XYZ file of C-alpha atoms in Angstrom:
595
model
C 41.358 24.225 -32.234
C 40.831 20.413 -32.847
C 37.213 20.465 -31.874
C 36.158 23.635 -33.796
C 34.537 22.887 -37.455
C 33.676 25.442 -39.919
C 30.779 24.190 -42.578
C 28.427 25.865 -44.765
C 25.378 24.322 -46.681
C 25.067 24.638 -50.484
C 22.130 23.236 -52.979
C 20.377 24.672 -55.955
C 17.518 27.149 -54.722
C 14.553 25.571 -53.295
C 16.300 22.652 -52.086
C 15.553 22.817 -48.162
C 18.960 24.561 -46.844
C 17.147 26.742 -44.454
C 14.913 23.684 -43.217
C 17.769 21.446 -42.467
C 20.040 24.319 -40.484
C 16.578 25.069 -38.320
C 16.802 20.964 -37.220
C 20.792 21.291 -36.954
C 20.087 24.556 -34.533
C 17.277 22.267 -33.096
C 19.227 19.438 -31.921
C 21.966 20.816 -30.430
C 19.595 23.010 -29.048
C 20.937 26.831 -29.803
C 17.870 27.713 -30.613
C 15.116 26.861 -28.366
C 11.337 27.711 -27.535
C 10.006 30.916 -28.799
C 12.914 31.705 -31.143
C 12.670 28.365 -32.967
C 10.278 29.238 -36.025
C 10.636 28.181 -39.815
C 13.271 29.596 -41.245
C 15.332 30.881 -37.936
C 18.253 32.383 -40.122
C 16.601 34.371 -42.650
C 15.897 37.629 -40.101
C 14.853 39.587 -43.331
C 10.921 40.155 -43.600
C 11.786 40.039 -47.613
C 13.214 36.577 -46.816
C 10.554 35.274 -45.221
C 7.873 36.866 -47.565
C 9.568 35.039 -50.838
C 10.754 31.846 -49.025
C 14.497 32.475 -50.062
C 17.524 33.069 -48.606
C 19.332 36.548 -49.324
C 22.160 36.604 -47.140
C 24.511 33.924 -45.843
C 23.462 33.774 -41.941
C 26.652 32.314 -39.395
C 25.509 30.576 -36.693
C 27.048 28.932 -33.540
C 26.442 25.531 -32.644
C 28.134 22.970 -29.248
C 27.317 19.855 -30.217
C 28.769 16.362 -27.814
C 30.390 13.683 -29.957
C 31.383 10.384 -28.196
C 31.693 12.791 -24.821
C 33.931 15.517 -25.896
C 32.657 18.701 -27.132
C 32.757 20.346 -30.435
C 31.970 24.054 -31.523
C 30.468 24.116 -35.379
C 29.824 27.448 -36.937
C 27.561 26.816 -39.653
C 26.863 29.336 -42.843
C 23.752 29.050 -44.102
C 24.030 30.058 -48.263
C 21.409 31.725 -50.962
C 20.780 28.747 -53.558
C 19.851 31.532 -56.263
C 22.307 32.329 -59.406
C 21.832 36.057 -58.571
C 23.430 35.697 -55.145
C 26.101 33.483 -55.949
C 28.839 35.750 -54.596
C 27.308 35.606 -51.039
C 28.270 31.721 -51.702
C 31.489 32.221 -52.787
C 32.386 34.863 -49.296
C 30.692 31.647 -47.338
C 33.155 29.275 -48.763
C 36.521 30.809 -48.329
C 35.593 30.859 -44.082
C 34.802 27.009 -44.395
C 36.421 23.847 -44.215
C 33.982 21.417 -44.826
C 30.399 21.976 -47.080
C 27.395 20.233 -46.508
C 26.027 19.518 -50.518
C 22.004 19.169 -50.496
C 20.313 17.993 -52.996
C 16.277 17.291 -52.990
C 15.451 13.373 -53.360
C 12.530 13.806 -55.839
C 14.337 16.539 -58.166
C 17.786 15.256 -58.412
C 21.256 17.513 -59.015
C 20.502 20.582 -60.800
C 22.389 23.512 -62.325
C 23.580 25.421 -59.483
C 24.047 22.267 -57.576
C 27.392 21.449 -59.682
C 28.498 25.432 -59.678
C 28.856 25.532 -56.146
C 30.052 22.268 -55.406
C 32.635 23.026 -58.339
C 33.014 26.401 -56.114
C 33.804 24.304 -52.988
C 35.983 21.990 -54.641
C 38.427 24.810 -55.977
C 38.228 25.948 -52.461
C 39.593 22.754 -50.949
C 36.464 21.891 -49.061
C 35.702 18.844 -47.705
C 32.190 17.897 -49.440
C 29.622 15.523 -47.292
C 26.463 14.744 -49.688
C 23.116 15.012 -48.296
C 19.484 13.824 -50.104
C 17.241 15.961 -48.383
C 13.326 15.639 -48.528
C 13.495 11.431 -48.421
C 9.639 11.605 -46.708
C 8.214 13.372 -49.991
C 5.908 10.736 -51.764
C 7.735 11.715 -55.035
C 11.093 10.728 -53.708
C 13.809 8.647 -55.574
C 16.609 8.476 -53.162
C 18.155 5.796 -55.467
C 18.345 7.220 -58.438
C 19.467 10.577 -56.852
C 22.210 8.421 -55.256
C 23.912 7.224 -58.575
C 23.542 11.304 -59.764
C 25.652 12.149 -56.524
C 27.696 9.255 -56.954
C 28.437 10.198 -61.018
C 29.134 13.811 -59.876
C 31.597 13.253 -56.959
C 32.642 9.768 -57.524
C 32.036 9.087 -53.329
C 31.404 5.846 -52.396
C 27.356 4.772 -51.638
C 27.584 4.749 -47.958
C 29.302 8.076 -47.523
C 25.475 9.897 -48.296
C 23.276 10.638 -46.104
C 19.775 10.071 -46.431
C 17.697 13.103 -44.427
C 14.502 15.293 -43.964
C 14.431 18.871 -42.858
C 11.045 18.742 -42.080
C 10.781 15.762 -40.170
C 14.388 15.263 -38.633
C 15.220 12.144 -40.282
C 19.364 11.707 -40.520
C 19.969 15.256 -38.305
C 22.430 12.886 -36.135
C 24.170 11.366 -39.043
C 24.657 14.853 -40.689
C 26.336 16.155 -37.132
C 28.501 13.113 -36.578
C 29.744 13.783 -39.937
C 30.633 16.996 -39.829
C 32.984 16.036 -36.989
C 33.867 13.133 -38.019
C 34.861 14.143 -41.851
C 35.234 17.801 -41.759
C 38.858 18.529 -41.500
C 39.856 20.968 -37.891
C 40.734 24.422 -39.133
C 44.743 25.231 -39.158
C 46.292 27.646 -38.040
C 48.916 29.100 -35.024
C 47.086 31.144 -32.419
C 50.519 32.085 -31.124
C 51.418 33.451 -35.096
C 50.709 37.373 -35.735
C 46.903 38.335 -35.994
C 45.553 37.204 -39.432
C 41.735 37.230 -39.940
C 39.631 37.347 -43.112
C 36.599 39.410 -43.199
C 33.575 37.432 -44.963
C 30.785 40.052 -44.649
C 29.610 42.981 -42.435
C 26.742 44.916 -41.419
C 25.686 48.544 -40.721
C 23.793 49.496 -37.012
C 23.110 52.780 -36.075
C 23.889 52.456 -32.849
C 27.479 50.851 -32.585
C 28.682 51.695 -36.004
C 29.901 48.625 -39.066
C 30.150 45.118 -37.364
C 32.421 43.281 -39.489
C 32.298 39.069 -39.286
C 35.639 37.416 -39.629
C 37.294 34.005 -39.769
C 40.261 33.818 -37.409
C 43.421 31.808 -40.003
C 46.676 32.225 -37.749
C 46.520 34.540 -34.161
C 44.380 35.535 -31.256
C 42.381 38.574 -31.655
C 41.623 40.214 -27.670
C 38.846 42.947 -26.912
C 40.274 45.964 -26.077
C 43.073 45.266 -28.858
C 44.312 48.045 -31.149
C 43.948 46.426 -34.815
C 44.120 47.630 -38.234
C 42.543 46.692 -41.539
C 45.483 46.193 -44.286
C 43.927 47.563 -47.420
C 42.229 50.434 -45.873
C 45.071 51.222 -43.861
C 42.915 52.441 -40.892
C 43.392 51.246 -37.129
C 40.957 50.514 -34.515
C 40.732 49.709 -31.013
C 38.092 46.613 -30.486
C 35.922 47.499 -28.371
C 34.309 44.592 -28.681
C 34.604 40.882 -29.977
C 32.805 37.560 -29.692
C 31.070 34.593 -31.413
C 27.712 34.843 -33.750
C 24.990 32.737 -31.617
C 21.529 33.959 -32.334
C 22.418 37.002 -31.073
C 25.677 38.538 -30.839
C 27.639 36.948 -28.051
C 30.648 38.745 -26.742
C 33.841 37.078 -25.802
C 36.992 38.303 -24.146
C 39.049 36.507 -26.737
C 38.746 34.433 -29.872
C 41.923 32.548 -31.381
C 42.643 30.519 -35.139
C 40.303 28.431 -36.356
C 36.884 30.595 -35.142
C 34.519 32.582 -36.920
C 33.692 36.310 -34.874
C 32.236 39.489 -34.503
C 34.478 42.823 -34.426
C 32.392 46.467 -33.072
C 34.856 49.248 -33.238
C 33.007 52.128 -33.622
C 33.597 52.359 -37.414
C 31.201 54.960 -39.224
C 32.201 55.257 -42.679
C 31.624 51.935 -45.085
C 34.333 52.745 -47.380
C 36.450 51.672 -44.103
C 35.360 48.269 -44.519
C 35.549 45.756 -47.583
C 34.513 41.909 -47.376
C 37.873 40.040 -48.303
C 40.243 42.443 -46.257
C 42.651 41.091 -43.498
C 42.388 42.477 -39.718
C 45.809 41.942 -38.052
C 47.354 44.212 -34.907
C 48.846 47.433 -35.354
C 52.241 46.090 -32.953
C 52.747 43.086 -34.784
C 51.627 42.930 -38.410
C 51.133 39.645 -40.155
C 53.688 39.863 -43.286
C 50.963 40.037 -46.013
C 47.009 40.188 -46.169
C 45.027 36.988 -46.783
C 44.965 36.317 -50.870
C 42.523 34.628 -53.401
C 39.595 36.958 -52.341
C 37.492 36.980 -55.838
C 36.118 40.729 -56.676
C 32.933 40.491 -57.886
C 32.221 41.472 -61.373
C 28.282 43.108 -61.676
C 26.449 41.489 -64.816
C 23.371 43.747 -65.225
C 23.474 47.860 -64.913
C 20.572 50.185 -64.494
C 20.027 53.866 -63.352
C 18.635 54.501 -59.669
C 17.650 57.847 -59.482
C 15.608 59.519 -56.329
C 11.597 60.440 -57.406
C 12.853 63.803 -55.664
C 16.054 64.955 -56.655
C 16.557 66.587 -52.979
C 17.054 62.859 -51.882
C 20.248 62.710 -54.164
C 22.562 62.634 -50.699
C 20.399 60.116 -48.851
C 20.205 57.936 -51.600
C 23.976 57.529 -51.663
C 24.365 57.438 -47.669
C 21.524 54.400 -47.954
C 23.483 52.562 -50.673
C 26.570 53.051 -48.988
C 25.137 51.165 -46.220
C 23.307 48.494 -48.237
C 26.465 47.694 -49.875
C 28.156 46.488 -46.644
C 25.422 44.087 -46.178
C 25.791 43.260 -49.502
C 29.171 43.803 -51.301
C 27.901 42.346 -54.641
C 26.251 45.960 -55.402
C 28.273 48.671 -57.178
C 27.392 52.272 -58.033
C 28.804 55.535 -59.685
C 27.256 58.854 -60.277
C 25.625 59.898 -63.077
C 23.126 62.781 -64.476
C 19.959 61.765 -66.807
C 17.841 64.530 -68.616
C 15.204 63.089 -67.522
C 15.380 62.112 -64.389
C 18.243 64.359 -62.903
C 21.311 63.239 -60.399
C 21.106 59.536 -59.643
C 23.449 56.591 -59.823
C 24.646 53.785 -62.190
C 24.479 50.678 -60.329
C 25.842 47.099 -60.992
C 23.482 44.287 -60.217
C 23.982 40.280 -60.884
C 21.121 39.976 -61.778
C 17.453 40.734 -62.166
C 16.858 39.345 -59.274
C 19.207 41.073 -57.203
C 18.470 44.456 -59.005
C 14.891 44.099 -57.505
C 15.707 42.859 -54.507
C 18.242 45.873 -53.943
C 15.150 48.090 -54.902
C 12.807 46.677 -52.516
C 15.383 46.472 -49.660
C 15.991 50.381 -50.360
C 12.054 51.393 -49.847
C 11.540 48.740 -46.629
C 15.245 49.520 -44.755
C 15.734 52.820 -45.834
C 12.634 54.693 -46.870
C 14.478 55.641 -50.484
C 11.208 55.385 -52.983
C 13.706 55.283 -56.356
C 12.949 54.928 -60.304
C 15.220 52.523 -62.388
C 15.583 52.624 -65.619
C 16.121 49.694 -68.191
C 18.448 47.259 -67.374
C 21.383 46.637 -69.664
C 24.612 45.216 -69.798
C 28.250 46.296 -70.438
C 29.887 46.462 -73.933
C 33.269 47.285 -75.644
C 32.703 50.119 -78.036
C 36.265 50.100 -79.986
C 36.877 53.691 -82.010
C 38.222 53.755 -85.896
C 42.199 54.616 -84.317
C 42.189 51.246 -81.978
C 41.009 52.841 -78.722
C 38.308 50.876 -76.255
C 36.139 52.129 -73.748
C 33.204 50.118 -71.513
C 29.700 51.435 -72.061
C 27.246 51.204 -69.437
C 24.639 52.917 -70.461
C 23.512 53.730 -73.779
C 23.680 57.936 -73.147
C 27.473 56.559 -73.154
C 28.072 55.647 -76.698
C 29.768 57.665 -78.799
C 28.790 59.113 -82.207
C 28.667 55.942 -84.858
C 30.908 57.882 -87.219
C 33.462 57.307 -84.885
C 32.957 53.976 -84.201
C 34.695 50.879 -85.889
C 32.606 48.037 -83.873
C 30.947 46.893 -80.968
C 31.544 43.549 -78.677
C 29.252 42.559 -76.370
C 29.950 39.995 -73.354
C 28.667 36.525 -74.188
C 27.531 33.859 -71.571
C 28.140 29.798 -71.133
C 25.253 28.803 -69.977
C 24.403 25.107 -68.506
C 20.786 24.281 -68.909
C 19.745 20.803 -67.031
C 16.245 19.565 -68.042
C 14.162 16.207 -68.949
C 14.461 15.041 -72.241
C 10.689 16.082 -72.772
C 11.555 20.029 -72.929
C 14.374 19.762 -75.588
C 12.425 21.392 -78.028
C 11.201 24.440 -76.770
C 14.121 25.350 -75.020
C 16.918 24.860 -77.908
C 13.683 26.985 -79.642
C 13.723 29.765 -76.565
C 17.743 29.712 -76.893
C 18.077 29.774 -80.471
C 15.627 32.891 -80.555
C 18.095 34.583 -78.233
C 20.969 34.152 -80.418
C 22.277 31.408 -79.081
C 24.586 28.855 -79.733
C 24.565 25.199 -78.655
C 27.869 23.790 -77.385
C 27.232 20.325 -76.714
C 24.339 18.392 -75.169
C 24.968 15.221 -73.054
C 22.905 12.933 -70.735
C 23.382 12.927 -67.386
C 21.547 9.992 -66.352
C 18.225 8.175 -67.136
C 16.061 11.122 -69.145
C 17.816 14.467 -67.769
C 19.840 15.755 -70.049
C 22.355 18.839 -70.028
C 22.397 21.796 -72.438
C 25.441 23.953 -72.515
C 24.845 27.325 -74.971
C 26.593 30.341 -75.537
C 24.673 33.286 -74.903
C 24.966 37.013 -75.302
C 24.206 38.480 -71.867
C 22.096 40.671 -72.647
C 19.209 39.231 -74.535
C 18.918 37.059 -71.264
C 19.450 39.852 -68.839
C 15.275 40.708 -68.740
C 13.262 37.717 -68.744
C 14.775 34.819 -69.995
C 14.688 32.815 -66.682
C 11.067 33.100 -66.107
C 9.861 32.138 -69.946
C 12.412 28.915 -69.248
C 11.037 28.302 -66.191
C 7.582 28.709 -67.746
C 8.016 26.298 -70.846
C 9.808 23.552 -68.820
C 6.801 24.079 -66.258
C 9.429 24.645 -63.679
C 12.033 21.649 -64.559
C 14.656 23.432 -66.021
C 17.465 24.842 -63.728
C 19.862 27.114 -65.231
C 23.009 28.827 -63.854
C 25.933 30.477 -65.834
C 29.099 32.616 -66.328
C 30.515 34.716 -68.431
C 32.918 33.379 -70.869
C 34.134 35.820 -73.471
C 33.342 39.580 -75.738
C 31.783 38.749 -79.137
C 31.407 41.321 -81.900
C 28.168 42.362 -82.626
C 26.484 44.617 -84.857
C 24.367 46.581 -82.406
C 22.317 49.968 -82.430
C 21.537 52.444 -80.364
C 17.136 52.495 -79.633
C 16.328 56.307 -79.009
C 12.996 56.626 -77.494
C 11.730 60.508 -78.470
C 8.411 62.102 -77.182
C 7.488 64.850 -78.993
C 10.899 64.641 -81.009
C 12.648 64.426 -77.440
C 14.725 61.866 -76.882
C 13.904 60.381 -73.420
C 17.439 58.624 -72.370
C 16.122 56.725 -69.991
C 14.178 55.066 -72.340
C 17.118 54.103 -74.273
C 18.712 51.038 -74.946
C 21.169 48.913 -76.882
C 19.854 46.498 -79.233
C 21.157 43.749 -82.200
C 20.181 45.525 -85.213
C 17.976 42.341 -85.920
C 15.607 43.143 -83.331
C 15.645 46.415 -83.041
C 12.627 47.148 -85.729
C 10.266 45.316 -83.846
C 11.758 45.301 -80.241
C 10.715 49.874 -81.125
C 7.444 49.150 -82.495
C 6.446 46.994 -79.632
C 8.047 49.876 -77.097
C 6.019 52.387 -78.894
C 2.168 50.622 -78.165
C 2.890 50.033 -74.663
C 4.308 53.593 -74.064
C 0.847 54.771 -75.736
C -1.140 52.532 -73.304
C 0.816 54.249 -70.181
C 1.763 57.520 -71.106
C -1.726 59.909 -69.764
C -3.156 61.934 -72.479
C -2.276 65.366 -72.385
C -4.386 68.599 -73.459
C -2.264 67.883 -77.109
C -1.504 65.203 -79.245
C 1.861 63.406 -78.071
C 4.259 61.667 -80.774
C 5.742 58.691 -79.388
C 8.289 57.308 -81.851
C 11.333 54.790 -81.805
C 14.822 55.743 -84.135
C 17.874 54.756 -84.846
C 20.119 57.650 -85.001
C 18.165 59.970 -87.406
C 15.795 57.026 -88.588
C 12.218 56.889 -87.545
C 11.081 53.615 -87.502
C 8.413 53.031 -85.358
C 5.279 55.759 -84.363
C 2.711 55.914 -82.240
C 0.491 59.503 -81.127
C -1.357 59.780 -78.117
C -3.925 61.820 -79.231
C -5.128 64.860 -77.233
C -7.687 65.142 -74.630
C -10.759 67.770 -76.047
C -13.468 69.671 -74.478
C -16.052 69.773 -76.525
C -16.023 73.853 -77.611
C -18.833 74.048 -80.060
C -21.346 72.497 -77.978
C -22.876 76.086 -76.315
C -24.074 76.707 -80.246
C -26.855 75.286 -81.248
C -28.134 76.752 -84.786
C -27.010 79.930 -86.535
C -23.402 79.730 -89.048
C -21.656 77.886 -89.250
C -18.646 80.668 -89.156
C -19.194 80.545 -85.458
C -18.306 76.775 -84.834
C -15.511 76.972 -87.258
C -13.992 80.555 -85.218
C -14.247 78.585 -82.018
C -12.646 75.652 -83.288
C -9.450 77.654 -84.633
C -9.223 79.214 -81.502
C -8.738 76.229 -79.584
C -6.245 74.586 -82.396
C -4.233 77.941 -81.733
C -4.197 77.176 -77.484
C -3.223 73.648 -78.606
C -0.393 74.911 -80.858
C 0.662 77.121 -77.876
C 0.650 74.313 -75.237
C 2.232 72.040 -77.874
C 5.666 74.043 -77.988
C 5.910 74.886 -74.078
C 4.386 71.775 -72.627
C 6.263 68.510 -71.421
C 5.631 65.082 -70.874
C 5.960 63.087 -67.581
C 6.329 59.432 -67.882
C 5.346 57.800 -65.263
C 7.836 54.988 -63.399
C 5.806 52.093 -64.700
C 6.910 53.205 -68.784
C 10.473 52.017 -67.356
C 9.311 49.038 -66.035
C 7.110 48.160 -69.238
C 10.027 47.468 -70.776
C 11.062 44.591 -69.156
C 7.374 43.436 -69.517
C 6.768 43.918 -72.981
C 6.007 40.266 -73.772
């Protein structure tokens, strides 16, 4: 156990993570030829295609240290906000963390939340600049950042490169050197922590664990404590760049388990494995549950896909335990599900991962957030989804969930984003400098004015030099209203959303023009209008498409034209009352485009 070391790597996004674990795998040469290409660890074509990392890969490594040889199973971690539980999973199987941070942008926003995550976690923390060959590179200034933030001495950071392999040795010898051995009794009953697991449709749910006290055999007959259920391993072995199967893997090490599991609800990341002859005496505590921030509808374009939809989010979600989902019903759209996202982000990365892995095309609706709706007699319930909310005669007042949120900029940006944050209904904490010209914002926020595209106009008026990460931090009341969206005085309620009564005027008017752009004209006029309860307060019409009926008379009365004309107003009429609107799946999407 003394020469095993369990590290992850965590930086803001963009900070060269993935680089640096390709020259790790590199040098101590697990991967080698053919298989070593940019990016080894992200397998996922969607990984590749946006140049981030998803999932948290485990990896492998022998490395020789002063002639004795060490085992290091690295995690590789997302750096984006939206897939900050993935860290979180990563950290609780580590001992040590390696914290990146790029030389020529200094520490950012997420930087601090996961190092703050790996601190609470007990992890040993070796600082890394990363990128020191980048002409815009200012190692020393970046070195009194790290130095305010973790109080290390100067000599304990390492100066590297991902992309040309400067300080790869340094980073290894300090991982051995620095990183604490895992404990643990491989004699003790089985205890083992599952971190994350994946579906295949040939062997069943592979589950990865981290090994705390016990030996774990193939051929064993284990069972999972909160599920209950017991299993025999068939098989069990070590994550190399490929599965790798071992006859037996003891404390300390991070594994594989195949046991032929086929339903997902058998398997949930944080659960203990122990043996079914000799139980541990409890299961492995402090596993966080992850609480979704943003909710939207998923339904199936065919409603006959209802059952593969769940099957295929079933599966998803053991490859990624972040997402949640219930069933609901829509009007509109028929059976679907209410899912929990954290983030936009994630929402469309769950989408796109649905069409490519699964073949599921799906429409979402509008994205919204969770409130407390609290009833005239004292009662509370959580609304989802604004076809939730009950009648406002009944209700006494709303609270919706409010945000801290840290914003870390240059001093030159101040303006426009106190402006951007103040327009959202925020409120400034307290501003401080961090060092030289960066300076950090902390506001409160209410979720759900930044929920649809708050990051990108932040990103876009601090031309990319604003980082920004957050949590949630407490219920606020709020004097909120229900948007109906009604076609032809039908409501639509996927269309609907919750709204501060402040914005809801023009946030309807706005929904209206852009509905009239995308909604096709039909053979009669189509009223699109916006309300609050019985309140109209927005209207747009689509008008009809005509055919021309008076054009086959040319001369003679006018009677004729007139006859003709009142005809068609009375097929019109007819059509009006028994026809229906589609709207099509980019009206949902509009919304979250409207600006």
């Amino acid at each position: 156990m003394k020469h095993i070391r369990n590290f992850c790597i965590i930086a803001h996004i963009d900070h060269g993570k993935s680089t640096l674990a390709d020259r790790l795998l590199e040098r101590t040469k697990t991967v080698v030829g053919k298989d070593l290409q940019d990016q080894v660890l992200d397998d996922m074509d969607l990984e590749r295609e946006r140049g981030i990392t998803i999932k948290s890969h485990a990896i492998q490594m022998d490395y020789i240290h002063k002639g004795e040889a060490y085992v290091l199973n690295l995690i590789d971690t997302p750096g984006h906000v939206d897939f900050s539980y993935e860290v979180s999973r990563s950290i609780a199987a580590c001992e040590g963390a390696l914290l990146i941070v790029d030389a020529s942008q200094g520490i950012q926003a997420q930087t601090i939340s996961n190092l703050y995550m790996a601190i609470d976690n007990g992890l040993e923390i070796i600082p890394v600049i990363n990128k020191v060959d980048l002409d815009s590179a200012k190692p020393d200034e970046v070195e009194d950042q790290i130095i305010d933030l973790l109080g290390c001495k100067r000599d304990e950071i390492i100066r590297a490169s991902g992309k040309t392999g400067i300080g790869v040795d340094e980073i290894l010898d300090a991982i051995v050197e620095r990183v604490p051995a895992p404990k643990g009794d491989p004699d003790a009953p089985l205890q083992a922590l599952i971190f994350d697991s994946v579906f295949n449709p040939f062997r069943g749910i592979i589950a990865y664990f981290k090994i705390l006290n016990g030996t774990l055999r193939k051929d064993d007959f284990v069972k999972f404590v909160s599920t209950d259920k017991e299993y025999h391993a068939d098989e069990v072995g070590v994550l190399k760049l490929t599965m790798s199967p071992r006859e037996e893997l003891s404390a300390g090490n991070v594994g594989y388990i195949i046991s032929g599991i086929k339903t997902s609800k058998e398997v949930r990341v944080g659960d203990t494995i122990t043996h079914v002859e000799q139980p541990c005496e409890k299961a492995i505590a402090g596993f966080q549950e992850v609480k979704p921030m943003v909710f939207a509808g998923v339904y199936p374009i065919v409603n006959e896909d209802f059952e593969n939809l769940r099957s295929s989010l079933e599966k998803l979600q053991l490859n990624d335990a972040s997402l949640t989902f219930q069933p609901e019903s829509s009007i509109a759209l028929g059976f679907g599900f209410r899912c929990g996202f954290l983030g936009l982000l994630h929402m469309e990365i769950v989408q796109e991962r649905l069409s490519r892995e699964y073949n599921m095309e799906v429409i979402t609706t509008v994205p919204n957030v969770s409130y407390k709706v609290f009833d005239k007699k004292g009662g509370c319930i959580e609304v989802h989804n604004p076809a939730g909310m009950p009648d406002p005669t009944y209700i006494d007042h709303i609270e919706e969930p409010y945000i801290r949120a840290s914003i870390i900029t240059v001093t030159d940006y101040i303006g426009p984003i106190m402006t951007l944050c103040l327009g959202k209904r925020g409120e400034l904490v307290k501003q401080e400098y961090i060092s030289g010209n960066r300076i950090e914002l902390i506001f409160d926020l209410p979720l759900g004015e930044i929920v649809i595209d708050f990051y990108d106009k932040l990103k876009s008026i601090s031309k990319g030099y604003a980082s920004f990460d957050y949590h949630i931090h407490d219920f606020r009341e709020s004097r909120l209203v229900k948007l109906d969206i009604l076609l032809n005085g039908e409501p639509v309620d996927a269309l609907s959303t919750l709204t501060h009564f402040d914005n809801a005027a023009t946030f309807g008017r706005r929904m209206c023009e852009k509905l009239k752009e995308l909604i096709p004209r039909q053979q009669f006029d189509i009223a699109v209008q916006a309300a609050i309860g019985a309140k109209i307060i927005a209207r747009e019409t689509i008008k009809a498409v005509r055919k021309d009926v008076t054009a086959k008379c040319y001369g003679g009365d006018v009677s004729r034209k007139r006859k003709l004309l009142e005809k068609q107003k009375a097929g019109k009429k007819r059509m009006k009352q028994i026809g229906s609107v589609e709207v099509p799946q980019k009206a949902f999407l509009a919304v979250l485009k409207l600006d």
